[in-house]
Amino acid sequence: MREITIQDGNIEEGYIHGREGRIWYRIAGRDRTKLPMLCVHGGPGCPHDYLKPLELLADDRPVIFYDQLGCGNSEKPDRTELWTIDYFADEINEVRSALELDEFFYFGQSWGTMVGAYYLLNRTQKGVRAAVFGGPVMRARSLADDCAVLVSKLPPEHREAIQKAEESGDYSSVDFAAAVTEFDRRHMCRLEDWPQYVIDGDRKTGWQVYNTMWGPSEFICSGNLKTFDLMPRLSEINIPVLFTCGEFDECTPATVSDYHMAVKHSKLAVLADTSHMHHVEKPREYKELVSSWLGQFEKK
């Protein structure tokens, strides 16, 4: 069931009444005529706000965002047992059904690529014309290993703060926060001043979801995703996939290249001088890249 709360020009917002709670959604370009693009955010638990640059694509197609249950503008049930990849894959079907997305393009960023690929392999590829996976993670161990290498290149005081936090289990220190800030400046978003929409989204993070599924920090995966590994099955993805990453992405170009090589109908684009949020760092360039990719598959 779909409950519309705002309908203003080409913008629509509302709630989808899912089986576990109300899921907030937003459609930009709702009256546009090209095939819609469904955008699935990262985290897990990091709401849609930081994907705002993708609204540039709404000049000719509906661009649909939603906050997964447990974060952002959606309901936040206090149920750690709910936060599994199977729940979030089913949630995609709930969104598709409520918004009548028989055919669409899929865009996933970071965790959104994990649940997106899982959806394609364990639910259905029918109706998904093509996909874009930005800052992708197809194997949790690969991201953890890449982060370990990147952490090893931080200044000694930051490396020591991260090591101390991981050994003690206490991630609340000022020194650890400073280390995370430096890591993020290098590998998450390299802009000197982060846009307000990124900051706003970070404040609405669903930490219960993140801690349950990933863990206490970006650098160590101890949650229920720690054994996540789709590499053996990526060859079963039969739709076209554009993999994108930044030159300095925590999802490193070398690792993303491995994903690309495993998906037969795929392309890899590495954006120079950018990191994990390359869509934020170079929004116009990213818009043109994605628009060109989708345009190839607009018509069957």
Backbone as CSV, one residue per row, in Angstrom:
resi,resn,N_x,N_y,N_z,CA_x,CA_y,CA_z,C_x,C_y,C_z
1,MET,0.847,-1.198,0.000,0.000,0.000,0.000,0.880,1.245,0.000
2,ARG,0.459,2.237,-0.768,1.225,3.471,-0.946,0.426,4.661,-0.426
3,GLU,1.042,5.418,0.455,0.404,6.594,1.048,1.173,7.840,0.603
4,ILE,0.564,8.657,-0.253,1.219,9.860,-0.771,1.018,11.005,0.215
5,THR,2.112,11.645,0.624,2.026,12.771,1.559,2.340,14.104,0.890
6,ILE,3.129,14.083,-0.183,3.483,15.299,-0.929,3.415,14.987,-2.413
7,GLN,2.742,15.854,-3.153,2.741,15.766,-4.611,2.792,17.192,-5.128
8,ASP,3.990,17.616,-5.515,4.226,19.013,-5.869,5.061,19.055,-7.135
9,GLY,4.415,19.411,-8.253,5.133,19.419,-9.521,5.621,18.025,-9.858
10,ASN,6.917,17.902,-10.057,7.482,16.607,-10.408,8.024,15.841,-9.208
11,ILE,7.669,16.270,-8.004,8.118,15.596,-6.788,6.945,14.893,-6.115
12,GLU,7.174,13.667,-5.715,6.197,12.936,-4.907,6.925,12.289,-3.735
13,GLU,6.336,12.399,-2.552,6.868,11.728,-1.374,5.736,11.015,-0.653
14,GLY,6.100,10.022,0.102,5.085,9.302,0.854,5.661,8.108,1.577
15,TYR,4.781,7.188,1.922,5.184,5.997,2.667,4.615,4.751,2.004
16,ILE,5.400,3.722,2.028,4.964,2.393,1.615,4.712,1.599,2.894
17,HIS,3.545,1.014,2.994,3.213,0.242,4.188,3.723,-1.186,4.004
18,GLY,4.955,-1.414,4.441,5.562,-2.730,4.333,5.115,-3.645,5.453
19,ARG,5.498,-4.888,5.336,5.031,-5.866,6.329,5.611,-5.614,7.715
20,GLU,6.755,-4.902,7.786,7.394,-4.662,9.081,7.339,-3.202,9.523
21,GLY,6.800,-2.312,8.669,6.728,-0.907,9.046,6.641,0.000,7.832
22,ARG,6.541,1.301,8.094,6.379,2.283,7.020,7.736,2.661,6.437
23,ILE,7.815,2.575,5.111,9.045,2.850,4.371,8.851,4.146,3.598
24,TRP,9.665,5.145,3.899,9.556,6.454,3.251,10.159,6.401,1.854
25,TYR,9.518,7.108,0.896,10.058,7.166,-0.469,9.928,8.577,-1.034
26,ARG,10.686,8.844,-2.069,10.642,10.118,-2.790,10.862,9.833,-4.271
27,ILE,10.046,10.449,-5.110,10.214,10.346,-6.558,10.482,11.735,-7.109
28,ALA,11.631,11.914,-7.739,11.943,13.149,-8.461,11.709,12.886,-9.942
29,GLY,11.064,13.830,-10.618,10.751,13.628,-12.035,9.634,12.624,-12.246
30,ARG,8.626,12.680,-11.408,7.580,11.647,-11.435,6.809,11.609,-12.748
31,ASP,6.766,12.738,-13.481,6.028,12.771,-14.744,6.919,12.549,-15.963
32,ARG,8.200,12.285,-15.745,9.109,12.060,-16.873,8.785,10.725,-17.537
33,THR,9.194,10.600,-18.790,8.696,9.490,-19.598,9.668,8.324,-19.766
34,LYS,10.937,8.532,-19.473,11.880,7.427,-19.639,11.763,6.437,-18.479
35,LEU,12.410,5.291,-18.642,12.330,4.228,-17.646,12.855,4.719,-16.293
36,PRO,12.138,4.458,-15.206,12.564,4.958,-13.891,13.828,4.268,-13.386
37,MET,14.523,4.964,-12.488,15.704,4.408,-11.829,15.442,4.352,-10.329
38,LEU,15.536,3.172,-9.760,15.358,2.972,-8.325,16.725,3.025,-7.652
39,CYS,16.880,3.925,-6.680,18.171,4.150,-6.018,18.151,3.558,-4.611
40,VAL,19.132,2.729,-4.325,19.201,2.058,-3.027,20.489,2.474,-2.322
41,HIS,20.335,3.049,-1.147,21.442,3.690,-0.433,22.377,2.689,0.237
42,GLY,23.444,3.239,0.799,24.458,2.436,1.466,24.212,2.277,2.951
43,GLY,25.270,1.930,3.645,25.213,1.712,5.079,25.851,0.380,5.456
44,PRO,25.008,-0.597,5.843,23.557,-0.526,5.975,23.124,0.522,7.008
45,GLY,22.023,1.192,6.697,21.472,2.161,7.624,21.805,3.606,7.332
46,CYS,22.467,3.876,6.208,22.796,5.267,5.851,21.754,5.768,4.858
47,PRO,20.853,6.657,5.251,19.691,6.985,4.427,20.030,7.667,3.108
48,HIS,18.998,7.934,2.342,19.123,8.332,0.940,19.767,9.689,0.723
49,ASP,19.822,10.560,1.727,20.153,11.975,1.543,21.401,12.208,0.698
50,TYR,22.455,11.427,0.938,23.726,11.660,0.250,23.685,11.278,-1.234
51,LEU,22.590,10.671,-1.659,22.406,10.338,-3.075,21.746,11.474,-3.853
52,LYS,21.555,12.610,-3.213,20.861,13.745,-3.829,21.373,14.099,-5.223
53,PRO,22.691,14.049,-5.517,23.151,14.392,-6.868,22.514,13.555,-7.972
54,LEU,21.994,12.390,-7.634,21.356,11.558,-8.651,20.063,12.173,-9.161
55,GLU,19.536,13.169,-8.437,18.339,13.859,-8.928,18.619,14.603,-10.229
56,LEU,19.883,14.821,-10.559,20.222,15.423,-11.855,19.710,14.566,-13.002
57,LEU,19.565,13.280,-12.764,19.074,12.372,-13.800,17.567,12.458,-13.982
58,ALA,16.891,13.212,-13.113,15.434,13.316,-13.184,14.969,14.309,-14.238
59,ASP,15.904,14.801,-15.062,15.470,15.700,-16.136,14.705,14.956,-17.223
60,ASP,14.896,13.625,-17.304,14.153,12.889,-18.330,13.610,11.537,-17.852
61,ARG,13.805,11.212,-16.576,13.266,9.946,-16.066,12.939,10.087,-14.577
62,PRO,11.973,9.340,-14.077,11.744,9.331,-12.631,12.937,8.710,-11.909
63,VAL,13.397,9.388,-10.876,14.472,8.872,-10.028,13.871,8.656,-8.641
64,ILE,13.905,7.430,-8.189,13.183,7.028,-6.981,14.170,6.704,-5.867
65,PHE,13.954,7.319,-4.727,14.755,7.053,-3.531,13.840,6.475,-2.456
66,TYR,14.404,5.696,-1.561,13.668,5.314,-0.354,14.665,5.075,0.769
67,ASP,14.210,5.292,1.976,15.007,4.980,3.159,14.614,3.589,3.627
68,GLN,15.574,2.703,3.675,15.282,1.369,4.161,14.775,1.437,5.602
69,LEU,13.947,0.477,5.938,13.426,0.415,7.299,14.589,0.454,8.293
70,GLY,14.403,1.220,9.362,15.442,1.297,10.384,16.323,2.514,10.296
71,CYS,16.092,3.375,9.284,16.941,4.566,9.169,16.177,5.709,8.510
72,GLY,16.785,6.893,8.562,16.252,8.047,7.856,14.836,8.394,8.254
73,ASN,13.987,8.566,7.241,12.599,8.966,7.458,11.647,7.786,7.626
74,SER,12.171,6.582,7.555,11.334,5.389,7.697,11.209,4.988,9.163
75,GLU,10.289,4.071,9.417,10.128,3.576,10.788,11.392,2.858,11.244
76,LYS,11.600,2.851,12.557,12.814,2.268,13.130,12.449,1.260,14.217
77,PRO,11.976,0.098,13.819,11.645,-0.906,14.830,12.886,-1.355,15.595
78,ASP,12.740,-1.550,16.885,13.849,-1.985,17.738,13.889,-3.512,17.729
79,ARG,14.389,-4.064,16.604,14.366,-5.517,16.423,15.624,-5.951,15.682
80,THR,16.656,-6.248,16.401,17.924,-6.600,15.751,17.797,-7.839,14.871
81,GLU,16.880,-8.744,15.208,16.740,-9.968,14.413,16.185,-9.697,13.015
82,LEU,15.607,-8.513,12.828,15.022,-8.165,11.531,16.074,-7.792,10.498
83,TRP,17.222,-7.323,10.961,18.198,-6.735,10.044,19.069,-7.796,9.383
84,THR,18.544,-8.344,8.302,19.246,-9.352,7.508,19.157,-8.970,6.045
85,ILE,20.049,-9.502,5.249,20.022,-9.185,3.824,18.760,-9.742,3.173
86,ASP,18.235,-10.840,3.695,17.000,-11.385,3.128,15.832,-10.439,3.356
87,TYR,15.767,-9.816,4.553,14.698,-8.841,4.761,14.816,-7.712,3.746
88,PHE,16.011,-7.160,3.562,16.156,-5.992,2.692,15.979,-6.346,1.214
89,ALA,16.269,-7.586,0.834,15.964,-8.026,-0.530,14.450,-8.092,-0.727
90,ASP,13.746,-8.608,0.263,12.280,-8.636,0.191,11.707,-7.220,0.173
91,GLU,12.368,-6.305,0.871,11.911,-4.919,0.909,11.942,-4.297,-0.487
92,ILE,12.931,-4.661,-1.294,12.970,-4.167,-2.678,11.702,-4.585,-3.406
93,ASN,11.276,-5.819,-3.213,10.033,-6.271,-3.844,8.829,-5.492,-3.333
94,GLU,8.820,-5.148,-2.047,7.719,-4.346,-1.503,7.673,-2.976,-2.165
95,VAL,8.845,-2.362,-2.345,8.909,-1.054,-3.003,8.477,-1.178,-4.459
96,ARG,8.974,-2.192,-5.148,8.583,-2.403,-6.552,7.071,-2.539,-6.690
97,SER,6.492,-3.336,-5.829,5.054,-3.588,-5.909,4.252,-2.321,-5.635
98,ALA,4.607,-1.603,-4.582,3.851,-0.406,-4.197,3.957,0.694,-5.241
99,LEU,5.130,0.820,-5.870,5.351,1.886,-6.854,5.162,1.401,-8.290
100,GLU,4.711,0.163,-8.430,4.386,-0.422,-9.736,5.582,-0.368,-10.690
101,LEU,6.704,-0.841,-10.214,7.935,-0.842,-11.009,8.092,-2.194,-11.701
102,ASP,7.318,-2.375,-12.763,7.434,-3.623,-13.523,8.778,-3.698,-14.235
103,GLU,9.209,-2.550,-14.778,10.523,-2.461,-15.415,11.215,-1.194,-14.931
104,PHE,12.505,-1.306,-14.657,13.227,-0.157,-14.112,14.726,-0.412,-14.202
105,PHE,15.489,0.641,-13.968,16.934,0.532,-13.782,17.220,0.510,-12.284
106,TYR,18.207,-0.268,-11.899,18.590,-0.356,-10.486,19.891,0.395,-10.272
107,PHE,19.897,1.301,-9.282,21.134,1.959,-8.861,21.385,1.620,-7.402
108,GLY,22.553,1.079,-7.119,22.933,0.808,-5.742,24.268,1.447,-5.435
109,GLN,24.413,1.940,-4.209,25.685,2.521,-3.782,26.151,1.804,-2.520
110,SER,27.380,1.285,-2.545,27.988,0.616,-1.394,27.112,-0.561,-0.936
111,TRP,26.549,-0.516,0.275,25.650,-1.580,0.723,24.506,-1.790,-0.265
112,GLY,24.076,-0.728,-0.933,23.024,-0.869,-1.937,23.410,-1.790,-3.078
113,THR,24.720,-1.945,-3.327,25.168,-2.898,-4.356,25.127,-4.323,-3.814
114,MET,25.380,-4.472,-2.522,25.346,-5.807,-1.914,23.938,-6.383,-1.981
115,VAL,22.970,-5.608,-1.499,21.599,-6.104,-1.500,21.056,-6.174,-2.924
116,GLY,21.540,-5.276,-3.809,21.092,-5.311,-5.194,21.548,-6.564,-5.913
117,ALA,22.822,-6.900,-5.786,23.332,-8.115,-6.424,22.684,-9.357,-5.810
118,TYR,22.496,-9.328,-4.499,21.836,-10.449,-3.818,20.405,-10.610,-4.334
119,TYR,19.739,-9.487,-4.525,18.375,-9.511,-5.066,18.355,-10.148,-6.455
120,LEU,19.277,-9.726,-7.311,19.327,-10.262,-8.672,19.584,-11.764,-8.680
121,LEU,20.376,-12.234,-7.733,20.765,-13.641,-7.712,19.809,-14.526,-6.920
122,ASN,19.053,-13.944,-6.003,18.224,-14.755,-5.108,16.738,-14.425,-5.144
123,ARG,16.357,-13.361,-5.838,14.956,-13.024,-5.990,14.598,-13.076,-7.481
124,THR,14.965,-12.050,-8.225,14.660,-12.058,-9.654,15.494,-11.027,-10.397
125,GLN,15.761,-11.304,-11.675,16.356,-10.316,-12.570,15.305,-9.787,-13.546
126,LYS,14.121,-10.385,-13.496,13.044,-9.986,-14.397,12.633,-8.543,-14.142
127,GLY,12.546,-7.758,-15.206,12.109,-6.377,-15.103,13.213,-5.396,-14.774
128,VAL,14.394,-5.889,-14.402,15.529,-5.005,-14.124,16.312,-4.867,-15.429
129,ARG,16.147,-3.735,-16.100,16.706,-3.564,-17.447,18.236,-3.527,-17.422
130,ALA,18.797,-2.837,-16.452,20.252,-2.743,-16.282,20.503,-2.191,-14.887
131,ALA,21.766,-2.209,-14.464,22.100,-1.749,-13.113,23.355,-0.896,-13.128
132,VAL,23.453,-0.048,-12.111,24.673,0.709,-11.822,25.045,0.403,-10.384
133,PHE,26.266,-0.065,-10.179,26.774,-0.368,-8.842,27.914,0.588,-8.535
134,GLY,27.658,1.580,-7.677,28.659,2.576,-7.312,29.335,2.234,-5.997
135,GLY,30.676,2.256,-5.976,31.403,1.863,-4.766,30.983,0.485,-4.313
136,PRO,31.082,-0.529,-5.200,30.448,-1.816,-4.940,31.209,-2.709,-3.965
137,VAL,30.433,-3.557,-3.299,30.977,-4.583,-2.408,30.297,-5.901,-2.771
138,MET,31.038,-6.792,-3.376,30.505,-8.103,-3.718,31.033,-9.181,-2.774
139,ARG,32.008,-8.811,-1.976,32.576,-9.720,-0.974,33.011,-8.885,0.226
140,ALA,32.445,-9.156,1.391,32.752,-8.352,2.578,34.229,-8.430,2.943
141,ARG,34.813,-9.606,2.803,36.221,-9.779,3.160,37.115,-8.885,2.315
142,SER,36.749,-8.676,1.050,37.556,-7.829,0.167,37.577,-6.394,0.663
143,LEU,36.415,-5.883,1.089,36.377,-4.517,1.610,37.177,-4.415,2.900
144,ALA,37.035,-5.390,3.780,37.788,-5.363,5.035,39.292,-5.388,4.771
145,ASP,39.706,-6.216,3.811,41.133,-6.299,3.477,41.632,-4.998,2.862
146,ASP,40.836,-4.420,1.962,41.232,-3.149,1.344,41.335,-2.048,2.392
147,CYS,40.375,-2.013,3.315,40.419,-1.001,4.375,41.661,-1.174,5.243
148,ALA,42.042,-2.420,5.506,43.234,-2.670,6.319,44.478,-2.100,5.649
149,VAL,44.567,-2.261,4.334,45.708,-1.706,3.595,45.686,-0.182,3.653
150,LEU,44.519,0.407,3.463,44.406,1.867,3.488,44.695,2.419,4.882
151,VAL,44.240,1.726,5.907,44.528,2.148,7.284,46.031,2.108,7.546
152,SER,46.710,1.127,6.971,48.159,1.000,7.190,48.933,2.185,6.623
153,LYS,48.298,2.970,5.767,48.950,4.131,5.159,48.595,5.436,5.868
154,LEU,47.784,5.355,6.919,47.468,6.539,7.714,48.663,6.898,8.601
155,PRO,48.723,8.132,9.085,49.776,8.511,10.038,49.751,7.602,11.272
156,PRO,50.906,7.411,11.910,51.022,6.463,13.035,49.996,6.676,14.143
157,GLU,49.718,7.947,14.492,48.793,8.183,15.602,47.383,7.695,15.273
158,HIS,47.000,7.762,14.002,45.678,7.285,13.604,45.647,5.758,13.558
159,ARG,46.699,5.158,13.064,46.770,3.695,13.059,46.683,3.142,14.478
160,GLU,47.389,3.796,15.376,47.393,3.346,16.770,46.014,3.499,17.406
161,ALA,45.320,4.588,17.090,43.978,4.807,17.652,43.003,3.740,17.172
162,ILE,43.104,3.383,15.897,42.221,2.349,15.344,42.541,0.993,15.962
163,GLN,43.825,0.683,16.077,44.225,-0.589,16.682,43.755,-0.681,18.130
164,LYS,43.914,0.401,18.864,43.501,0.424,20.271,41.998,0.209,20.394
165,ALA,41.222,0.856,19.531,39.762,0.704,19.569,39.359,-0.732,19.264
166,GLU,39.985,-1.327,18.268,39.634,-2.692,17.890,40.022,-3.688,18.976
167,GLU,41.129,-3.440,19.654,41.564,-4.352,20.720,40.704,-4.219,21.977
168,SER,40.282,-2.990,22.277,39.511,-2.750,23.505,38.006,-2.869,23.303
169,GLY,37.574,-2.708,22.053,36.141,-2.684,21.782,35.493,-1.357,22.107
170,ASP,36.308,-0.366,22.440,35.805,0.975,22.768,36.085,1.907,21.591
171,TYR,35.003,2.286,20.897,35.140,3.125,19.705,34.702,4.564,19.975
172,SER,34.685,4.946,21.242,34.138,6.253,21.614,35.200,7.326,21.838
173,SER,36.468,6.997,21.668,37.522,7.958,21.999,37.640,9.068,20.956
174,VAL,38.147,10.199,21.395,38.407,11.332,20.501,39.458,10.950,19.464
175,ASP,40.448,10.172,19.875,41.516,9.773,18.959,40.976,8.882,17.843
176,PHE,40.063,7.974,18.186,39.471,7.117,17.158,38.634,7.949,16.194
177,ALA,37.863,8.898,16.729,37.055,9.776,15.873,37.941,10.557,14.911
178,ALA,39.095,11.010,15.383,40.026,11.747,14.524,40.579,10.846,13.426
179,ALA,40.836,9.589,13.763,41.336,8.637,12.768,40.287,8.374,11.691
180,VAL,39.035,8.226,12.113,37.946,8.018,11.153,37.806,9.229,10.236
181,THR,37.896,10.418,10.805,37.799,11.645,10.007,38.889,11.688,8.943
182,GLU,40.098,11.317,9.309,41.197,11.324,8.344,40.990,10.260,7.270
183,PHE,40.537,9.082,7.666,40.244,8.025,6.691,39.154,8.479,5.724
184,ASP,38.091,9.068,6.275,36.980,9.528,5.440,37.430,10.623,4.478
185,ARG,38.300,11.507,4.940,38.793,12.593,4.090,39.563,12.052,2.890
186,ARG,40.205,10.926,3.071,40.987,10.318,1.996,40.162,9.395,1.102
187,HIS,39.244,8.634,1.723,38.659,7.498,1.004,37.133,7.478,0.925
188,MET,36.444,8.381,1.655,34.984,8.425,1.589,34.493,9.607,0.767
189,CYS,34.986,10.797,1.071,34.633,12.006,0.313,35.778,12.993,0.458
190,ARG,36.406,13.344,-0.667,37.620,14.151,-0.644,37.346,15.650,-0.773
191,LEU,36.069,16.034,-0.785,35.747,17.456,-0.811,36.174,18.101,0.502
192,GLU,36.705,19.319,0.416,37.146,20.011,1.626,35.974,20.281,2.559
193,ASP,34.858,20.710,1.989,33.634,20.935,2.767,32.566,19.965,2.275
194,TRP,32.135,19.082,3.161,31.110,18.127,2.764,29.769,18.841,2.608
195,PRO,29.008,18.524,1.555,27.693,19.153,1.371,26.780,18.901,2.571
196,GLN,25.896,19.855,2.818,24.999,19.740,3.966,24.119,18.500,3.870
197,TYR,23.731,18.123,2.641,22.854,16.957,2.510,23.573,15.668,2.928
198,VAL,24.881,15.622,2.780,25.639,14.460,3.259,25.662,14.449,4.786
199,ILE,25.901,15.608,5.370,25.932,15.732,6.832,24.566,15.399,7.431
200,ASP,23.499,15.905,6.794,22.142,15.639,7.287,21.843,14.142,7.285
201,GLY,22.224,13.476,6.206,21.975,12.042,6.122,22.730,11.263,7.179
202,ASP,23.976,11.673,7.423,24.790,10.985,8.425,24.137,11.053,9.802
203,ARG,23.482,12.170,10.088,22.822,12.336,11.390,21.591,11.439,11.535
204,LYS,21.082,10.938,10.425,19.890,10.085,10.466,20.220,8.608,10.264
205,THR,21.501,8.274,10.396,21.927,6.887,10.221,21.235,5.971,11.230
206,GLY,20.847,4.804,10.764,20.280,3.787,11.646,21.397,2.913,12.199
207,TRP,21.910,3.297,13.349,23.097,2.621,13.877,22.810,1.193,14.314
208,GLN,21.587,0.908,14.728,21.285,-0.477,15.085,21.427,-1.384,13.864
209,VAL,20.952,-0.906,12.725,21.072,-1.681,11.489,22.545,-1.860,11.131
210,TYR,23.295,-0.763,11.164,24.709,-0.807,10.787,25.497,-1.739,11.704
211,ASN,25.330,-1.567,13.006,26.090,-2.379,13.959,25.729,-3.856,13.872
212,THR,24.455,-4.138,13.621,24.013,-5.529,13.530,24.554,-6.210,12.280
213,MET,24.556,-5.486,11.173,24.899,-6.113,9.904,26.376,-5.981,9.552
214,TRP,26.972,-4.817,9.833,28.384,-4.640,9.491,29.275,-4.749,10.724
215,GLY,29.082,-3.871,11.698,29.922,-3.912,12.889,30.120,-2.538,13.484
216,PRO,31.037,-2.413,14.431,31.214,-1.152,15.151,31.969,-0.083,14.379
217,SER,32.639,-0.461,13.298,33.358,0.531,12.496,33.500,0.031,11.071
218,GLU,33.842,0.945,10.166,34.028,0.604,8.759,35.177,-0.377,8.571
219,PHE,36.107,-0.384,9.522,37.359,-1.115,9.341,37.279,-2.596,9.686
220,ILE,36.214,-2.990,10.356,36.103,-4.396,10.744,34.659,-4.858,10.581
221,CYS,34.465,-5.958,9.856,33.121,-6.500,9.656,32.928,-7.674,10.607
222,SER,32.135,-7.437,11.645,31.859,-8.481,12.631,30.373,-8.814,12.699
223,GLY,29.561,-8.149,11.861,28.120,-8.375,11.865,27.728,-9.545,10.986
224,ASN,26.429,-9.640,10.694,25.955,-10.801,9.948,26.297,-10.772,8.464
225,LEU,26.970,-9.705,8.014,27.452,-9.663,6.629,28.896,-10.148,6.500
226,LYS,29.518,-10.561,7.590,30.957,-10.847,7.536,31.299,-12.002,6.597
227,THR,30.364,-12.904,6.352,30.627,-14.012,5.424,30.023,-13.758,4.042
228,PHE,29.513,-12.547,3.818,28.889,-12.204,2.535,29.908,-12.352,1.410
229,ASP,29.580,-13.150,0.405,30.493,-13.375,-0.719,29.694,-13.847,-1.930
230,LEU,29.527,-12.947,-2.894,28.801,-13.292,-4.116,29.733,-13.587,-5.283
231,MET,31.033,-13.507,-5.061,31.974,-13.714,-6.162,31.740,-15.026,-6.920
232,PRO,31.488,-16.145,-6.246,31.299,-17.396,-6.987,30.071,-17.399,-7.901
233,ARG,29.143,-16.447,-7.692,27.889,-16.464,-8.449,27.709,-15.260,-9.370
234,LEU,28.682,-14.358,-9.412,28.497,-13.142,-10.213,28.282,-13.446,-11.693
235,SER,28.800,-14.558,-12.168,28.610,-14.917,-13.583,27.151,-15.219,-13.904
236,GLU,26.322,-15.391,-12.866,24.897,-15.660,-13.078,24.090,-14.382,-13.298
237,ILE,24.707,-13.229,-13.111,24.013,-11.965,-13.385,24.002,-11.755,-14.892
238,ASN,22.816,-11.701,-15.463,22.678,-11.643,-16.920,22.278,-10.276,-17.448
239,ILE,22.028,-9.327,-16.556,21.691,-7.985,-17.018,22.972,-7.155,-17.123
240,PRO,22.966,-6.070,-17.899,24.149,-5.207,-17.984,24.373,-4.456,-16.669
241,VAL,25.625,-4.397,-16.235,25.978,-3.719,-14.980,27.142,-2.764,-15.226
242,LEU,26.961,-1.520,-14.808,28.052,-0.542,-14.798,28.608,-0.476,-13.383
243,PHE,29.873,-0.843,-13.218,30.561,-0.706,-11.940,31.313,0.617,-11.936
244,THR,31.146,1.404,-10.873,31.882,2.663,-10.761,32.579,2.729,-9.405
245,CYS,33.743,3.364,-9.410,34.442,3.605,-8.147,35.338,4.817,-8.320
246,GLY,35.842,5.323,-7.216,36.761,6.439,-7.252,38.203,5.962,-7.233
247,GLU,39.083,6.795,-7.715,40.512,6.466,-7.734,41.020,6.115,-6.337
248,PHE,40.492,6.808,-5.315,40.936,6.603,-3.934,39.845,5.962,-3.073
249,ASP,38.931,5.284,-3.711,37.787,4.642,-3.053,38.259,3.575,-2.064
250,GLU,37.526,3.449,-0.939,37.797,2.312,-0.055,37.482,1.001,-0.766
251,CYS,36.560,1.037,-1.704,36.338,-0.084,-2.622,37.301,0.142,-3.785
252,THR,38.485,-0.394,-3.678,39.588,0.001,-4.550,39.357,-0.408,-6.000
253,PRO,39.919,0.349,-6.944,39.775,0.001,-8.354,40.209,-1.430,-8.674
254,ALA,41.249,-1.918,-8.017,41.710,-3.286,-8.283,40.643,-4.307,-7.903
255,THR,40.022,-4.112,-6.748,38.980,-5.034,-6.303,37.734,-4.919,-7.171
256,VAL,37.342,-3.692,-7.491,36.149,-3.500,-8.325,36.376,-4.076,-9.720
257,SER,37.606,-4.024,-10.196,37.933,-4.643,-11.481,37.678,-6.149,-11.447
258,ASP,37.961,-6.780,-10.311,37.666,-8.214,-10.170,36.168,-8.473,-10.300
259,TYR,35.363,-7.607,-9.704,33.911,-7.760,-9.824,33.482,-7.620,-11.286
260,HIS,34.001,-6.586,-11.913,33.672,-6.319,-13.317,34.007,-7.521,-14.199
261,MET,35.162,-8.111,-13.989,35.585,-9.244,-14.812,34.698,-10.467,-14.599
262,ALA,34.030,-10.535,-13.461,33.186,-11.692,-13.154,31.779,-11.580,-13.732
263,VAL,31.364,-10.372,-14.118,30.020,-10.156,-14.681,30.167,-9.944,-16.180
264,LYS,29.590,-10.839,-16.959,29.889,-10.857,-18.397,29.426,-9.614,-19.143
265,HIS,28.266,-9.079,-18.806,27.763,-7.888,-19.501,28.003,-6.668,-18.614
266,SER,29.248,-6.298,-18.444,29.539,-5.205,-17.517,30.610,-4.273,-18.052
267,LYS,30.676,-3.112,-17.403,31.657,-2.076,-17.735,32.177,-1.502,-16.422
268,LEU,33.423,-1.046,-16.431,34.026,-0.436,-15.251,34.426,0.994,-15.564
269,ALA,34.060,1.914,-14.683,34.481,3.313,-14.799,35.097,3.742,-13.476
270,VAL,36.337,4.234,-13.537,37.039,4.744,-12.358,37.155,6.254,-12.504
271,LEU,36.603,6.992,-11.557,36.621,8.457,-11.632,37.867,8.995,-10.941
272,ALA,38.648,9.753,-11.688,39.920,10.272,-11.192,39.721,11.226,-10.019
273,ASP,40.648,11.165,-9.078,40.717,12.090,-7.942,39.421,12.111,-7.134
274,THR,38.767,10.969,-7.029,37.558,10.858,-6.206,37.686,9.632,-5.306
275,SER,36.688,9.460,-4.446,36.717,8.340,-3.507,35.361,7.624,-3.504
276,HIS,34.921,7.183,-2.325,33.727,6.342,-2.252,32.471,7.080,-2.705
277,MET,32.352,8.345,-2.355,31.186,9.134,-2.767,31.522,9.943,-4.017
278,HIS,31.957,9.249,-5.058,32.360,9.938,-6.291,31.188,10.624,-6.977
279,HIS,29.971,10.158,-6.698,28.795,10.833,-7.250,28.591,12.204,-6.603
280,VAL,29.112,12.380,-5.381,29.055,13.669,-4.679,30.210,14.565,-5.115
281,GLU,31.365,13.984,-5.300,32.568,14.751,-5.627,32.545,15.294,-7.060
282,LYS,31.999,14.508,-7.985,31.914,14.939,-9.386,30.507,14.660,-9.916
283,PRO,29.517,15.404,-9.440,28.122,15.086,-9.766,27.781,15.200,-11.247
284,ARG,28.301,16.214,-11.925,27.976,16.399,-13.341,28.593,15.298,-14.192
285,GLU,29.846,14.992,-13.912,30.518,13.920,-14.648,29.818,12.585,-14.406
286,TYR,29.406,12.371,-13.165,28.735,11.112,-12.841,27.370,11.035,-13.506
287,LYS,26.684,12.145,-13.541,25.376,12.180,-14.201,25.501,11.797,-15.667
288,GLU,26.494,12.354,-16.341,26.687,12.053,-17.760,27.066,10.593,-17.961
289,LEU,27.900,10.065,-17.081,28.316,8.665,-17.166,27.120,7.731,-17.031
290,VAL,26.309,7.958,-16.005,25.164,7.085,-15.755,24.103,7.259,-16.835
291,SER,23.859,8.498,-17.238,22.859,8.762,-18.274,23.219,8.058,-19.576
292,SER,24.481,8.116,-19.947,24.940,7.451,-21.167,24.762,5.939,-21.063
293,TRP,25.071,5.389,-19.900,24.928,3.944,-19.700,23.465,3.516,-19.793
294,LEU,22.588,4.206,-19.089,21.176,3.840,-19.112,20.586,3.994,-20.504
295,GLY,21.047,5.025,-21.222,20.517,5.286,-22.556,20.702,4.128,-23.519
296,GLN,21.727,3.327,-23.290,21.975,2.179,-24.170,20.898,1.104,-24.033
297,PHE,20.191,1.113,-22.901,19.246,0.031,-22.610,17.825,0.552,-22.401
298,GLU,17.598,1.786,-22.854,16.284,2.405,-22.677,15.193,1.614,-23.388
299,LYS,15.523,1.130,-24.572,14.560,0.352,-25.344,15.067,-1.071,-25.492
300,LYS,14.154,-2.012,-25.435,14.530,-3.419,-25.596,14.966,-3.688,-27.031
